[in-house]
Short mmCIF file of C-alpha atoms in Angstrom, two decimals:
data_model
loop_
_atom_site.label_atom_id
_atom_site.label_comp_id
_atom_site.label_asym_id
_atom_site.label_seq_id
_atom_site.Cartn_x
_atom_site.Cartn_y
_atom_site.Cartn_z
CA MET A 1 -2.44 16.10 4.03
CA PRO A 2 -2.89 14.02 7.10
CA LEU A 3 -3.67 10.33 6.68
CA ILE A 4 -5.90 9.29 9.57
CA ASN A 5 -6.13 5.71 10.80
CA ILE A 6 -8.92 5.39 13.35
CA HIS A 7 -8.91 2.21 15.44
CA LEU A 8 -11.73 1.09 17.74
CA ILE A 9 -13.51 -1.99 18.98
CA GLU A 10 -16.04 -3.29 16.46
CA GLY A 11 -19.75 -2.82 16.94
CA LYS A 12 -20.46 0.88 16.42
CA ASP A 13 -23.10 1.68 13.80
CA SER A 14 -22.37 3.55 10.57
CA ALA A 15 -23.90 6.80 11.88
CA TYR A 16 -21.48 6.74 14.84
CA LEU A 17 -18.52 6.08 12.53
CA GLN A 18 -19.61 8.92 10.22
CA ARG A 19 -19.92 11.38 13.14
CA LEU A 20 -16.54 10.23 14.43
CA GLY A 21 -14.87 10.88 11.08
CA ASP A 22 -16.71 14.17 10.61
CA THR A 23 -15.62 15.36 14.05
CA VAL A 24 -11.98 14.43 13.46
CA HIS A 25 -12.03 16.12 10.06
CA GLN A 26 -13.66 19.34 11.27
CA THR A 27 -11.19 19.52 14.15
CA LEU A 28 -8.30 19.24 11.68
CA ILE A 29 -9.82 22.01 9.57
CA ASP A 30 -10.16 24.20 12.66
CA THR A 31 -6.73 23.54 14.18
CA TRP A 32 -4.47 22.71 11.23
CA ASN A 33 -6.24 24.72 8.53
CA ILE A 34 -6.44 21.75 6.18
CA PRO A 35 -8.73 22.11 3.14
CA PHE A 36 -12.26 20.71 3.39
CA ASP A 37 -11.60 18.15 0.65
CA ASP A 38 -8.38 16.90 2.29
CA ARG A 39 -10.06 13.91 3.93
CA PHE A 40 -8.21 10.59 4.00
CA HIS A 41 -9.55 8.40 6.82
CA ILE A 42 -9.34 4.67 7.25
CA ILE A 43 -11.49 3.21 10.02
CA HIS A 44 -10.27 -0.07 11.48
CA GLU A 45 -12.68 -2.04 13.67
CA HIS A 46 -11.16 -4.69 15.89
CA LYS A 47 -12.44 -7.60 17.93
CA PRO A 48 -12.02 -6.79 21.62
CA SER A 49 -9.28 -9.42 21.94
CA HIS A 50 -7.36 -7.70 19.11
CA PHE A 51 -7.51 -4.22 20.68
CA GLN A 52 -5.15 -4.46 23.60
CA ILE A 53 -4.81 -0.89 24.86
CA ASP A 54 -3.80 -0.58 28.52
CA LYS A 55 -6.73 0.94 30.39
CA LYS A 56 -4.80 2.46 33.33
CA MET A 57 -1.36 3.61 32.11
CA TRP A 58 -0.63 7.38 32.31
CA GLY A 59 -3.22 7.88 35.04
CA VAL A 60 -6.29 7.38 32.86
CA ASN A 61 -9.32 5.11 33.10
CA ARG A 62 -10.08 3.89 29.59
CA THR A 63 -13.20 1.97 28.63
CA ASP A 64 -14.14 -0.23 25.70
CA ASP A 65 -15.10 2.98 23.86
CA THR A 66 -11.43 3.93 23.45
CA ILE A 67 -10.44 5.16 20.02
CA LEU A 68 -6.88 5.28 18.80
CA LEU A 69 -5.97 7.79 16.11
CA HIS A 70 -2.73 7.17 14.28
CA ILE A 71 -2.07 10.22 12.13
CA ILE A 72 0.62 10.47 9.49
CA SER A 73 1.17 14.08 8.51
CA SER A 74 3.54 16.53 6.95
CA PRO A 75 5.23 18.63 9.66
CA ARG A 76 2.98 20.54 12.08
CA THR A 77 4.01 22.87 14.87
CA THR A 78 3.87 21.78 18.49
CA GLU A 79 1.18 24.39 19.06
CA MET A 80 -0.95 22.94 16.24
CA LYS A 81 -0.64 19.44 17.66
CA LEU A 82 -1.49 20.51 21.21
CA ASN A 83 -4.48 22.53 19.99
CA PHE A 84 -5.67 19.52 18.00
CA TYR A 85 -5.44 17.19 21.02
CA LYS A 86 -7.42 19.57 23.22
CA LYS A 87 -10.04 20.56 20.65
CA LEU A 88 -10.62 16.96 19.50
CA SER A 89 -11.18 15.84 23.08
CA GLU A 90 -13.75 18.63 23.55
CA ASN A 91 -15.45 17.95 20.21
CA LEU A 92 -15.70 14.17 20.67
CA LYS A 93 -17.17 14.68 24.13
CA ASP A 94 -19.81 16.97 22.60
CA THR A 95 -20.65 14.93 19.50
CA LEU A 96 -20.29 11.32 20.67
CA LYS A 97 -20.01 11.52 24.46
CA ILE A 98 -16.51 10.02 24.27
CA LYS A 99 -14.64 10.83 27.46
CA GLY A 100 -11.15 12.28 27.31
CA ASP A 101 -9.56 9.16 28.81
CA ASP A 102 -10.80 7.20 25.77
CA ILE A 103 -8.98 9.32 23.16
CA PHE A 104 -5.50 8.06 22.27
CA ILE A 105 -3.62 9.98 19.55
CA ASN A 106 -0.28 9.37 17.87
CA ILE A 107 1.09 11.69 15.20
CA VAL A 108 3.92 10.58 12.96
CA THR A 109 5.54 13.28 10.87
CA SER A 110 6.73 12.71 7.33
CA GLN A 111 8.28 15.05 4.79
CA VAL A 112 6.57 16.37 1.68
CA GLU A 113 8.60 14.04 -0.55
CA ASP A 114 7.13 11.05 1.32
CA TRP A 115 3.70 11.46 -0.32
CA SER A 116 2.47 10.46 -3.74
CA PHE A 117 -1.29 10.74 -4.25
CA ALA A 118 -1.34 9.42 -7.82
CA ASN A 119 0.47 9.21 -11.15
CA GLY A 120 3.92 8.64 -9.67
CA GLU A 121 4.20 12.29 -8.61
CA ALA A 122 5.07 13.95 -5.30
CA GLN A 123 2.23 16.48 -5.36
CA LEU A 124 3.15 18.18 -2.07
CA MET A 125 6.53 19.19 -3.50
CA ALA A 126 4.90 21.42 -6.13
#
């Protein structure tokens, strides 16, 4: 169960945001084998002055189309994470013409006992 926070500069239309979420979700299905109905995305749109992502650090050339994905997930292997990074970059280039320099991803790992989806239960521990 990854929880996906997608951050970007405001102004994209709802069709763009839908394709963005669909692409992220399908890439997670393909690389992490998550179930189709395991979709928990929150899209955060920011004013340009509130989205202060360095455009040159790490040898990249970011634009105002940069997206930042902050993913909170139960443990994943290094191989799964690396496959996700690569495949998402390819998929976003294909679906939304987002260049690789504009894709910033951070994955934070939590344990199964750190999740409660409802009713005061830790469903992932079952």
